[in-house]
Amino acid sequence: KTAGSSTVSNTSIAGNQCLDFYVHVIDDYKTYDQQVIVNRVSDLSTYTKQESITKPGYFYYYKILEPGTGSDPIMTTSSYTSTYTGQLLNGSIFDGTYNGSNISPSQPVANLTTGVHDAFVQNRVVAGTKIAIVVPSDLAYADGTAGTIPTNSCLRFTFVIVTVAQ
């Protein structure tokens, strides 16, 4: 059955019916992303909104779920190991390789997405910290370079920092 047929089946439009829709062109992703985050993160009021140090004028949200016990805070020049989960705001997990008891290999903080980097450095995250971070697309993978993550996606991460090396 095809669109415009006289028989409606699932997604077909019956003969003599009209389809009315609106197209909204988004040219300000900075504002749009903030609205998406507000609309999609139900517990956003429990997060702290913070301006990016790397990209002033852009904001991410973070929540310390468990304070750390380490003494060395993460800096831009640090390396760390962690467990983490990366999710789209609809709840789909795009990276769960190192969640639970699987600890990531040591990696430099400088290689993180801007939003995660800033959340770690600005909040002086230490070993043992469990932190949730919500980032707009401009502080994540806005250009679609992350493989399975759709272009211009706002993301949520949950990290447990295992070690920090200066």
Short mmCIF file of C-alpha atoms in Angstrom, two decimals, residues 8 21-22 28 37 47-49 55 61 72 85 92-93 101 116 123 136 140-141 144 146 148-149 155 160:
data_model
loop_
_atom_site.label_atom_id
_atom_site.label_comp_id
_atom_site.label_asym_id
_atom_site.label_seq_id
_atom_site.Cartn_x
_atom_site.Cartn_y
_atom_site.Cartn_z
CA VAL A 8 -4.92 3.22 5.05
CA PHE A 21 3.62 19.46 9.04
CA TYR A 22 5.99 22.20 10.08
CA ASP A 28 21.43 28.25 17.14
CA ILE A 37 18.82 19.22 28.17
CA TYR A 47 22.75 19.13 38.93
CA THR A 48 24.97 22.21 39.02
CA LYS A 49 25.16 24.28 35.83
CA LYS A 55 34.71 27.21 25.60
CA TYR A 61 25.82 20.20 34.12
CA ASP A 72 45.52 14.52 43.81
CA THR A 85 28.94 4.80 30.92
CA SER A 92 20.52 4.58 24.90
CA ILE A 93 24.02 3.55 25.94
CA SER A 101 34.02 -3.69 37.17
CA VAL A 116 34.02 16.03 30.45
CA ASN A 123 35.64 20.52 39.99
CA PRO A 136 25.57 19.89 25.09
CA ALA A 140 30.82 16.70 23.12
CA TYR A 141 30.93 15.28 19.59
CA GLY A 144 29.68 13.31 14.54
CA ALA A 146 32.32 9.56 17.62
CA THR A 148 27.64 5.64 16.64
CA ILE A 149 26.74 8.93 18.36
CA LEU A 155 25.18 13.37 26.15
CA VAL A 160 33.86 6.59 38.75
#
